[in-house]
Tab-separated table of C-alpha atoms in Angstrom:
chain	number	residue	atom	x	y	z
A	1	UNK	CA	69.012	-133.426	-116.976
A	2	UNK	CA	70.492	-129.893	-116.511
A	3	UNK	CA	74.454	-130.597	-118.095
A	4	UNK	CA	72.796	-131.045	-121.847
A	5	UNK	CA	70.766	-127.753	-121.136
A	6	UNK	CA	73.686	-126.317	-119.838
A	7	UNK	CA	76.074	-126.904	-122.738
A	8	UNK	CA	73.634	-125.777	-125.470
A	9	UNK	CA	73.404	-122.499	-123.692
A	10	UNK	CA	77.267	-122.480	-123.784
A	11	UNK	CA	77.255	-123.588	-127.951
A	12	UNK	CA	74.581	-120.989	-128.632
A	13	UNK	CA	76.586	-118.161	-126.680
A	14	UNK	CA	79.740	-119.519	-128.814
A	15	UNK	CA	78.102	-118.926	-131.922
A	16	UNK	CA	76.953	-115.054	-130.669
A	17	UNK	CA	80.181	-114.124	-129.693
A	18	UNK	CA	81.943	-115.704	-132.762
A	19	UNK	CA	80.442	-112.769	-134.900
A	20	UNK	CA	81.908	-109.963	-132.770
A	21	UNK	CA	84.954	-111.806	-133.334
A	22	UNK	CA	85.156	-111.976	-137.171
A	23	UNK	CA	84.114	-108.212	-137.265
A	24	UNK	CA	87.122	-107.761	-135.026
A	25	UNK	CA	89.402	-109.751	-136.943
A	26	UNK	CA	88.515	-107.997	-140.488
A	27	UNK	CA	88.852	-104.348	-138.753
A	28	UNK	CA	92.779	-105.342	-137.342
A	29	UNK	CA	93.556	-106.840	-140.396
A	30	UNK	CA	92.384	-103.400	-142.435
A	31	UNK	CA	94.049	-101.247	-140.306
A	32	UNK	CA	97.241	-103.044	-141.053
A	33	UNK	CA	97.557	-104.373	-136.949
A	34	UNK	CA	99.245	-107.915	-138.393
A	35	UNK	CA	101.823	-106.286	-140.175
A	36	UNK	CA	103.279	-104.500	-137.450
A	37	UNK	CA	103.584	-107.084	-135.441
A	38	UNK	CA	105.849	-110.496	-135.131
A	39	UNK	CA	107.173	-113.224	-133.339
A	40	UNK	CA	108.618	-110.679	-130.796
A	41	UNK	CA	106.447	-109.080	-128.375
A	42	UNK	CA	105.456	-105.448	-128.853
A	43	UNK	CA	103.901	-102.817	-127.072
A	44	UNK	CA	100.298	-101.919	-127.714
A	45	UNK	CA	100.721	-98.147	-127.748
A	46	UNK	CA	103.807	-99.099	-130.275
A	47	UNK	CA	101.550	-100.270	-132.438
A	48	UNK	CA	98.366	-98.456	-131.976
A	49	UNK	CA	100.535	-95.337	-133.255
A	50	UNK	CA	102.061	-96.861	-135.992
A	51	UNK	CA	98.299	-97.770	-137.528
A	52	UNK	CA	96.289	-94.601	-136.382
A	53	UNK	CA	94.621	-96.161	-133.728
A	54	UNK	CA	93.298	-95.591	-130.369
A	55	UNK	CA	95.410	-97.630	-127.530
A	56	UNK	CA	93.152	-98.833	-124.983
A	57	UNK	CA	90.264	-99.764	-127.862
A	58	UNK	CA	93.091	-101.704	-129.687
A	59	UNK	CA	94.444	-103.551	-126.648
A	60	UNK	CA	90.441	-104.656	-125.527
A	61	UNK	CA	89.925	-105.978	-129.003
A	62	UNK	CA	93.727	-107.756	-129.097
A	63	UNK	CA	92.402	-109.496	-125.639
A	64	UNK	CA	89.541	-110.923	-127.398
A	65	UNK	CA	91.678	-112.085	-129.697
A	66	UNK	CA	94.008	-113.620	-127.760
A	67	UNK	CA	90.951	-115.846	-126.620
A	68	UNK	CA	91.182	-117.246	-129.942
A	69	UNK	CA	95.114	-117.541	-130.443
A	70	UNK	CA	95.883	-115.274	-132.881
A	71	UNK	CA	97.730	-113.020	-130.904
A	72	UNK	CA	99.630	-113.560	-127.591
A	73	UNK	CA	100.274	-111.060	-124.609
A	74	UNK	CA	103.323	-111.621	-122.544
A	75	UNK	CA	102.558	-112.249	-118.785
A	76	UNK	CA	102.062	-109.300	-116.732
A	77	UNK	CA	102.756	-106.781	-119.638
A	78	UNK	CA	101.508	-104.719	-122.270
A	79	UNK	CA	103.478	-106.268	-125.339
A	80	UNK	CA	101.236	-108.653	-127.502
A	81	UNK	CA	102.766	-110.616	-130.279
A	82	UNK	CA	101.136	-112.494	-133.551
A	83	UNK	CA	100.525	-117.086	-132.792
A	84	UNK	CA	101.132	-119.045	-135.890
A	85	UNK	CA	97.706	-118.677	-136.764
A	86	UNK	CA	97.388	-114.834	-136.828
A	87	UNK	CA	100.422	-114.667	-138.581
A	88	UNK	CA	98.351	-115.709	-141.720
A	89	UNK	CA	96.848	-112.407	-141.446
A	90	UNK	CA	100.544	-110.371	-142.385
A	91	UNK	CA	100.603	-109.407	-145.830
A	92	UNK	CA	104.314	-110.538	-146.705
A	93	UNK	CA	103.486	-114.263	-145.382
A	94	UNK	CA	104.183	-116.513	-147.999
A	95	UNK	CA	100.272	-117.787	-147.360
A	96	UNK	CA	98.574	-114.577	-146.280
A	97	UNK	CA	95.114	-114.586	-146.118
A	98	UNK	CA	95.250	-110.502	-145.402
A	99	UNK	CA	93.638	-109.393	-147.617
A	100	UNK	CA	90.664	-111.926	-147.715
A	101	UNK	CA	89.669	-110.980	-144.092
A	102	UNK	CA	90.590	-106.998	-145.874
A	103	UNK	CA	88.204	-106.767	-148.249
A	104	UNK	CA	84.891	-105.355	-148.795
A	105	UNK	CA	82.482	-108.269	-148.360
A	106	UNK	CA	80.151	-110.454	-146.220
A	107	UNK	CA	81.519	-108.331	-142.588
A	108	UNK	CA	80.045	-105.005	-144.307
A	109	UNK	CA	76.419	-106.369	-145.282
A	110	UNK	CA	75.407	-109.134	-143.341
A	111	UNK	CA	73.781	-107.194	-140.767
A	112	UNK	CA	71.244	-106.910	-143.710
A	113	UNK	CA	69.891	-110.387	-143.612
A	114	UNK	CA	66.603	-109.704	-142.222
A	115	UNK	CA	66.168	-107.392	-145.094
A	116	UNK	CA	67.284	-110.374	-147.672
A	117	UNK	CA	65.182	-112.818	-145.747
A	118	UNK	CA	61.798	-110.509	-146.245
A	119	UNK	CA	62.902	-109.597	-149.774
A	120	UNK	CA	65.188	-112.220	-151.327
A	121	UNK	CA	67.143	-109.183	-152.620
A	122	UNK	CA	70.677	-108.949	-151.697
A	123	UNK	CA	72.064	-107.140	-148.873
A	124	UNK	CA	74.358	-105.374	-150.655
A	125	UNK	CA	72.450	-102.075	-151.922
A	126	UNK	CA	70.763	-101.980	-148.348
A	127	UNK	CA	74.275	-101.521	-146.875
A	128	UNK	CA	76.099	-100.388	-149.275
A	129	UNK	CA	73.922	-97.577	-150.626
A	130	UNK	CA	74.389	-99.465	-154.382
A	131	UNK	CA	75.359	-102.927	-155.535
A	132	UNK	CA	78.040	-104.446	-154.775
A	133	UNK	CA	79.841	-103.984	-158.064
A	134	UNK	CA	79.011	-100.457	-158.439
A	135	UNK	CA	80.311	-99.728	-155.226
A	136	UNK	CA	83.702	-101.696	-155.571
A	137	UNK	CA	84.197	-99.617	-159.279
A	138	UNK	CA	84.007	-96.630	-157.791
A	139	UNK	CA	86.684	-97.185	-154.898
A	140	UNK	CA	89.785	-97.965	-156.754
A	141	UNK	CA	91.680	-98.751	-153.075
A	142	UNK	CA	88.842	-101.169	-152.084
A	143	UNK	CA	88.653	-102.499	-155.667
A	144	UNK	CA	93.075	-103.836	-154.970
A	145	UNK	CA	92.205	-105.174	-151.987
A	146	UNK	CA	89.524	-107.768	-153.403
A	147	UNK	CA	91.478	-108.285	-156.042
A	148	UNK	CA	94.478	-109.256	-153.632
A	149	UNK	CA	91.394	-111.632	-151.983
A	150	UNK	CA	90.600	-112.986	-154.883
A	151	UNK	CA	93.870	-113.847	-155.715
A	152	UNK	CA	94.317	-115.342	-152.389
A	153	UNK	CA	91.099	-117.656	-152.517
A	154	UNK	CA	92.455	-118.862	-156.257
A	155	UNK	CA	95.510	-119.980	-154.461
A	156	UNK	CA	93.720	-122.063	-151.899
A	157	UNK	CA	90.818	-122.918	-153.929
A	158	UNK	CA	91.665	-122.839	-157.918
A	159	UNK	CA	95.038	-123.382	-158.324
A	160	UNK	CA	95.052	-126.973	-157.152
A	161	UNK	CA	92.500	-127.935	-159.597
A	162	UNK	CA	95.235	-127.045	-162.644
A	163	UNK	CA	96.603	-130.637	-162.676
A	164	UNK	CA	93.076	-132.346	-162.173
A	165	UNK	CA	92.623	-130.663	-166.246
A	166	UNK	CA	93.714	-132.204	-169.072
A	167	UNK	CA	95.145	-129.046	-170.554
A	168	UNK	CA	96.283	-128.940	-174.835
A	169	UNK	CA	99.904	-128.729	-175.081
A	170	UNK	CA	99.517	-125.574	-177.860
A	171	UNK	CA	96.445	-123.175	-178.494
A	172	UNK	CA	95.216	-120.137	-176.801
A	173	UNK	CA	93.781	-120.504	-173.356
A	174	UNK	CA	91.783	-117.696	-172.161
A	175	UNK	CA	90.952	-116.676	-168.784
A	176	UNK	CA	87.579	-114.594	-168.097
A	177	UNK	CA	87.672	-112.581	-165.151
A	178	UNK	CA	91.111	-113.424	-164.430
A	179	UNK	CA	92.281	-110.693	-162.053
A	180	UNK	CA	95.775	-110.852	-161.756
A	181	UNK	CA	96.890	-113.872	-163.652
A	182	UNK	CA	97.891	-116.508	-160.942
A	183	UNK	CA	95.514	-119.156	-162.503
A	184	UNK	CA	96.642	-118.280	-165.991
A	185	UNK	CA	100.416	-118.645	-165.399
A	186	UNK	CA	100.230	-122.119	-163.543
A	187	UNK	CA	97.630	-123.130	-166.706
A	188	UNK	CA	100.515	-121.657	-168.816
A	189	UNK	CA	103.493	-123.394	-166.839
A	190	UNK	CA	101.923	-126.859	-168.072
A	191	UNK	CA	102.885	-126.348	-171.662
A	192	UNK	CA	105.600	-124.217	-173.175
A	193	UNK	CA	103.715	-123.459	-176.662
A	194	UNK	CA	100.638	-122.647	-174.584
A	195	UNK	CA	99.539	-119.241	-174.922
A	196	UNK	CA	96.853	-117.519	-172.921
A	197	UNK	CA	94.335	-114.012	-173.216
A	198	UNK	CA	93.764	-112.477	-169.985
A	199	UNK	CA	90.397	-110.820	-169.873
A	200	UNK	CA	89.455	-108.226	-167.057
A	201	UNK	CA	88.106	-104.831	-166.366
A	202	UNK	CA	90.183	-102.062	-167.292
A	203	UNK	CA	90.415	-100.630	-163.349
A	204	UNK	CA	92.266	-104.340	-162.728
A	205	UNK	CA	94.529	-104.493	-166.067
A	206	UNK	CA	97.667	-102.214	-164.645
A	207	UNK	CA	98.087	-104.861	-162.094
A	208	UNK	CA	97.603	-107.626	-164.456
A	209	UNK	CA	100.150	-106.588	-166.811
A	210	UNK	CA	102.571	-105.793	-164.209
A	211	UNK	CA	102.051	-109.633	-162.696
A	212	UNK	CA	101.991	-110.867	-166.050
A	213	UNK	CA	105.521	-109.560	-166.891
A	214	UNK	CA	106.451	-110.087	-163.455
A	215	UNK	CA	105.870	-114.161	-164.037
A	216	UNK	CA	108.214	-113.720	-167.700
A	217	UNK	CA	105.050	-114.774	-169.364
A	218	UNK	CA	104.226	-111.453	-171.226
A	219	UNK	CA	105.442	-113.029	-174.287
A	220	UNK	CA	103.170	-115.834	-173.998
A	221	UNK	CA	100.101	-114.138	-172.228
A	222	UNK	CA	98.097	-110.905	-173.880
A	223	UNK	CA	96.258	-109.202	-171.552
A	224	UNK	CA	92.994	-107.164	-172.393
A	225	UNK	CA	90.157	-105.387	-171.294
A	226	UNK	CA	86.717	-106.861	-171.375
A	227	UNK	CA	83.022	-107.403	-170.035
A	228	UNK	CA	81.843	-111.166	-169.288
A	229	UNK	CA	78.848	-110.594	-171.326
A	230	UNK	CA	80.435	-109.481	-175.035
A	231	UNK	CA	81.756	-112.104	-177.105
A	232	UNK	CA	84.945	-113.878	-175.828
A	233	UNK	CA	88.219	-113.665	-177.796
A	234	UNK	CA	89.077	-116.772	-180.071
A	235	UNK	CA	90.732	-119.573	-177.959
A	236	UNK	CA	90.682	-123.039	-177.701
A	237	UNK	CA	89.655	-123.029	-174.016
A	238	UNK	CA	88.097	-121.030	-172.147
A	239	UNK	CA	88.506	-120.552	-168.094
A	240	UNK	CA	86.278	-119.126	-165.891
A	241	UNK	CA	87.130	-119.366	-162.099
A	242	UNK	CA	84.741	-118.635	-159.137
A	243	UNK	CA	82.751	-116.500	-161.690
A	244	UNK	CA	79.085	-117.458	-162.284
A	245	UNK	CA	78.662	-118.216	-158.718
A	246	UNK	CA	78.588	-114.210	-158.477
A	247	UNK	CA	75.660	-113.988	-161.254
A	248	UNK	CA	72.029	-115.118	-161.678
A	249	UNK	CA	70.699	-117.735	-163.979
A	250	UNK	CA	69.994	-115.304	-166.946
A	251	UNK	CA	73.340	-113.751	-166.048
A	252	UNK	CA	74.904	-116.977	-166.095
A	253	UNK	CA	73.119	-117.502	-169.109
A	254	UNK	CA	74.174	-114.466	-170.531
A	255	UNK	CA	77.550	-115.045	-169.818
A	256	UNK	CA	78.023	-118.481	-171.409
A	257	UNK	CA	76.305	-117.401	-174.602
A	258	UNK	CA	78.704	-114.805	-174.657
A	259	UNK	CA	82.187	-117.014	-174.519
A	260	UNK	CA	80.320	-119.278	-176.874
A	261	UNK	CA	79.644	-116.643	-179.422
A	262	UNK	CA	83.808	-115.893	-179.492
A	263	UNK	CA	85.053	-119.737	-179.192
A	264	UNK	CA	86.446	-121.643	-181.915
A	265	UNK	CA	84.438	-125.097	-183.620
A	266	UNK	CA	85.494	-127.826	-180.578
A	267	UNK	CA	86.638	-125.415	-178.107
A	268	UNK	CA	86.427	-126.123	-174.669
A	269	UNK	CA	85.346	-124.520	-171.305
A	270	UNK	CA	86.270	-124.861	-167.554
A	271	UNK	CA	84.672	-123.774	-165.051
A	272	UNK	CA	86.295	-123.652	-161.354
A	273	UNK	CA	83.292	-123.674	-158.613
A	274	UNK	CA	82.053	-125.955	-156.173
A	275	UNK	CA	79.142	-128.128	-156.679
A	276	UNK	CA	76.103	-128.749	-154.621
A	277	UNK	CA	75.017	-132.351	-153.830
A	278	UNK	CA	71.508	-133.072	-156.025
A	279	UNK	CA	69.605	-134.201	-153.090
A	280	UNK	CA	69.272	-130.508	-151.178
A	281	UNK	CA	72.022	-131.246	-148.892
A	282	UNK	CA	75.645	-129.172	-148.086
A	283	UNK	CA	78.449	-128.866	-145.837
A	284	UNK	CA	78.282	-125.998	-143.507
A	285	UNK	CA	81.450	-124.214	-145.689
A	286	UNK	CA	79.060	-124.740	-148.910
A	287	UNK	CA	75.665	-122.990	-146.778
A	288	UNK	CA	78.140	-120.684	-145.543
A	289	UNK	CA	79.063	-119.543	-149.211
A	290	UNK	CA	75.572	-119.921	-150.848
A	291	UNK	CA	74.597	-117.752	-148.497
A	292	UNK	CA	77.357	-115.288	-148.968
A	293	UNK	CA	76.488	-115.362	-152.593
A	294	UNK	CA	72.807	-114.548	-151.647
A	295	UNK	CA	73.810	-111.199	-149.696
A	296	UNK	CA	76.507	-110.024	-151.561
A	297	UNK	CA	75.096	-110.204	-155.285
A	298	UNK	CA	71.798	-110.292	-156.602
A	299	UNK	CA	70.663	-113.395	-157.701
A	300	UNK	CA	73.906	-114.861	-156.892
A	301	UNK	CA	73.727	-118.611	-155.600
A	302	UNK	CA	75.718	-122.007	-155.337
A	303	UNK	CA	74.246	-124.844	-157.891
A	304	UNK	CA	74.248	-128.036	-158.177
A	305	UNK	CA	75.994	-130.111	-161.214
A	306	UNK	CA	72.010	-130.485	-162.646
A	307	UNK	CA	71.505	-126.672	-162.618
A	308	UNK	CA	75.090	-125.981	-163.956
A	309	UNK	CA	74.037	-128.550	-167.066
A	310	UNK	CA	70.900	-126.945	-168.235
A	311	UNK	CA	73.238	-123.652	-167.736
A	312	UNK	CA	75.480	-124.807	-169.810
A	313	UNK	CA	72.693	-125.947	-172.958
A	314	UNK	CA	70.756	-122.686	-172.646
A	315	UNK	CA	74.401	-121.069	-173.173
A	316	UNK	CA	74.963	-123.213	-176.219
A	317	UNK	CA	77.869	-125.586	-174.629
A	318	UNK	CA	77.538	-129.356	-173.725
A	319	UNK	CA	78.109	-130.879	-169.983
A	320	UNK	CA	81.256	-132.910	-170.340
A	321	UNK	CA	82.288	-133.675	-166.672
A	322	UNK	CA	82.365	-132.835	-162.830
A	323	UNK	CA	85.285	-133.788	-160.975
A	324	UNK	CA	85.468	-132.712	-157.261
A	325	UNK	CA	88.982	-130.864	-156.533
A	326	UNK	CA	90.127	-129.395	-152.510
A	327	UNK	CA	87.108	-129.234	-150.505
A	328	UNK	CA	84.750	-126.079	-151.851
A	329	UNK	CA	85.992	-126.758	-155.672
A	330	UNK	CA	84.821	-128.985	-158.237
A	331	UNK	CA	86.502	-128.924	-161.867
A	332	UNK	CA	83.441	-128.794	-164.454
A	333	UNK	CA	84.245	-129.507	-168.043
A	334	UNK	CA	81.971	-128.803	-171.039
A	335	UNK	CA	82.054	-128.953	-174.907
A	336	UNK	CA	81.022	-126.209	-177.313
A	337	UNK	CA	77.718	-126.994	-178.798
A	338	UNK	CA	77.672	-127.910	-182.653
C-alpha cells in the first residue's frame, strides 16, 4: 500500500523541480553558456568569464543540469562539457534550438498564472509591464532573438508541411508574417516561375532582405512592410504560418477579412497551425501550447478545425481541407469566398 503513495510523491516532486530547471536552461542559453562550450571539457571559471558570469552560481546551476544530460562534468574536476542533447542549445548547430529556449516568452510570465486564472487576461502585461507585442517592439535585441525562435519552430514545425501543399507552379505566393523567409524560399524552391511577397513589420525587414538575397531568391521574392490587419497584396495564395494562434477571434477575424480584401477572384489561403480534436480532448504538447497562447497574448488560444471554419466564413473565405502534418501542425486549406 505505501510503494504507489510513495512514487506519486516522487512524480509530483519531478514535476516541481522540472520548472526550476527550464528557468535554468533559458537563463544559460541567454547568457550565451552553450556556445562556449564543446565536446572538450572546460573549466567553469573559463567560461563563467567569458559570459559575465559569477563562477560558483554558474557551476551550481551546470550541476543541475548535468542531472538532466545536457552538460557533463569530468570526474573529480571542475571542467564541464556540452551531451548531445545540450549541444542543441549552441547557436552554430546545424539544428539549434538557441534561440527558442532565448527568447522572451512563456519563462518570463508564467509566474502570472494565478493572475490569468482569476482574470482570463493574459499574463503578459502583469509581467511585462505592457503586452507582449508592445514590449517586444520596443526592444529591438529581444525582438532578433524571437525572430531567430520563430524561425527555428518553422523549421521543426512548418517547413515539413511544404510538400503536404499542392503548390501552383507560377503566380505570386505571399507570406503574412513571414519573419525571415525560411517558409517562403522552400514554398519558392517547388516551382521556378513561382514568385513570392514577403510581408512583415518594418523592425524585422533588414533581416528579411538580407536572408532573402542570401537564399538567391531576391529576384523572385519582394519583400515589404505591412500590418496583418490592412489589405493583403494581390497573390494567388496566401500563407500564414503559426499566426492566428497569437490573436483572438475578432482578431482572427479581422485578419482574414483583411487578406481577403487584397486576394485575387479564386485565390487561395494556407494556414500552418495545429488543430484541436472536436471532442474537448489534446495531447499534453497541444495543452501545453493553448495554454502558452493564453498567457502570452490576449485572447490568444488553440482551435479546433470547427472554430477555424466559422473563422474562415466570417473572414469571407471557404473551409477547403485539414490535413494533419509533424505532430503540433496541421495544413488547413481554404477557398476565397465568391
Amino acid at each position: 500500500m505505501l510503494r504507489e503513495p510513495v512514487a506519486e510523491i516522487a512524480a509530483l516532486f519531478d514535476v516541481y523541480q522540472s520548472g526550476l530547471v527550464f528557468h535554468c536552461l533559458c537563463a544559460v542559453t541567454r547568457l550565451g553558456v552553450p556556445d562556449q562550450l564543446g565536446d572538450d571539457p572546460r573549466p567553469v571559471a573559463e567560461v563563467a568569464a567569458a559570459v559575465g558570469a559569477d563562477t560558483d552560481a554558474l557551476r551550481r546551476v551546470l550541476r543541475l543540469l548535468a542531472g538532466h544530460h545536457l552538460v557533463e562534468f569530468e570526474p573529480g574536476t571542475d571542467e564541464v562539457a556540452l551531451t548531445h542533447r545540450g549541444a542543441l542549445l549552441r547557436r552554430d548547430h546545424p539544428l539549434s534550438l538557441a534561440a527558442t529556449f532565448a527568447t522572451l516568452g512563456v519563462s518570463d510570465v508564467a509566474h502570472r498564472t494565478a493572475d490569468t486564472l482569476r482574470t482570463g487576461r493574459a499574463a503578459a502585461p502583469v509581467a511585462l509591464g505592457e503586452d507582449f507585442w508592445s514590449f517586444l517592439a520596443a526592444r529591438p535585441d529581444r525582438q532578433t532573438v524571437f525572430s531567430q525562435a520563430m524561425a527555428e519552430q518553422a523549421r521543426l514545425l512548418s517547413l515539413p508541411c511544404v510538400d503536404l501543399v499542392d503548390w501552383p507552379t507560377e503566380g505570386v505566393v505571399v507570406d503574412l508574417g513571414g519573419g525571415t523567409g525560411a517558409l517562403l524560399a522552400a514554398v519558392l524552391g517547388t516551382a521556378p516561375r513561382l514568385r513570392g511577397v514577403l510581408v512583415d513589420q518594418p523592425q524585422v525587414l533588414d533581416r528579411s532582405r538580407a536572408a532573402v538575397a542570401e537564399r538567391g531568391l531576391a529576384d523572385r521574392c519582394e519583400v515589404r512592410a505591412g500590418d496583418l490587419f490592412d489589405p493583403a497584396p494581390p497573390g494567388d495564395v496566401y500563407v500564414l504560418s503559426r499566426v492566428l494562434h497569437d490573436w483572438d477571434d475578432e482578431a482572427v477575424v479581422g485578419i482574414l477579412t483583411a487578406v481577403a480584401a487584397g486576394a485575387r477572384a479564386g485565390a487561395r489561403l494556407i494556414v500552418f497551425e495545429d488543430v484541436l480534436p472536436e471532442d474537448g480532448s489534446a495531447t499534453a504538447a497541444q495543452a501545453w501550447a493553448d495554454i502558452a497562447m493564453m498567457l502570452l497574448y490576449e485572447g490568444a488560444r488553440e482551435r479546433t478545425a470547427g472554430q477555424y471554419r466559422e473563422l474562415l466564413e466570417r473572414g469571407g473565405w471557404q473551409l477547403r481541407d485539414a490535413v494533419p502534418g509533424p505532430p503540433g501542425m496541421h495544413v488547413i486549406e481554404a477557398v476565397r469566398s465568391a
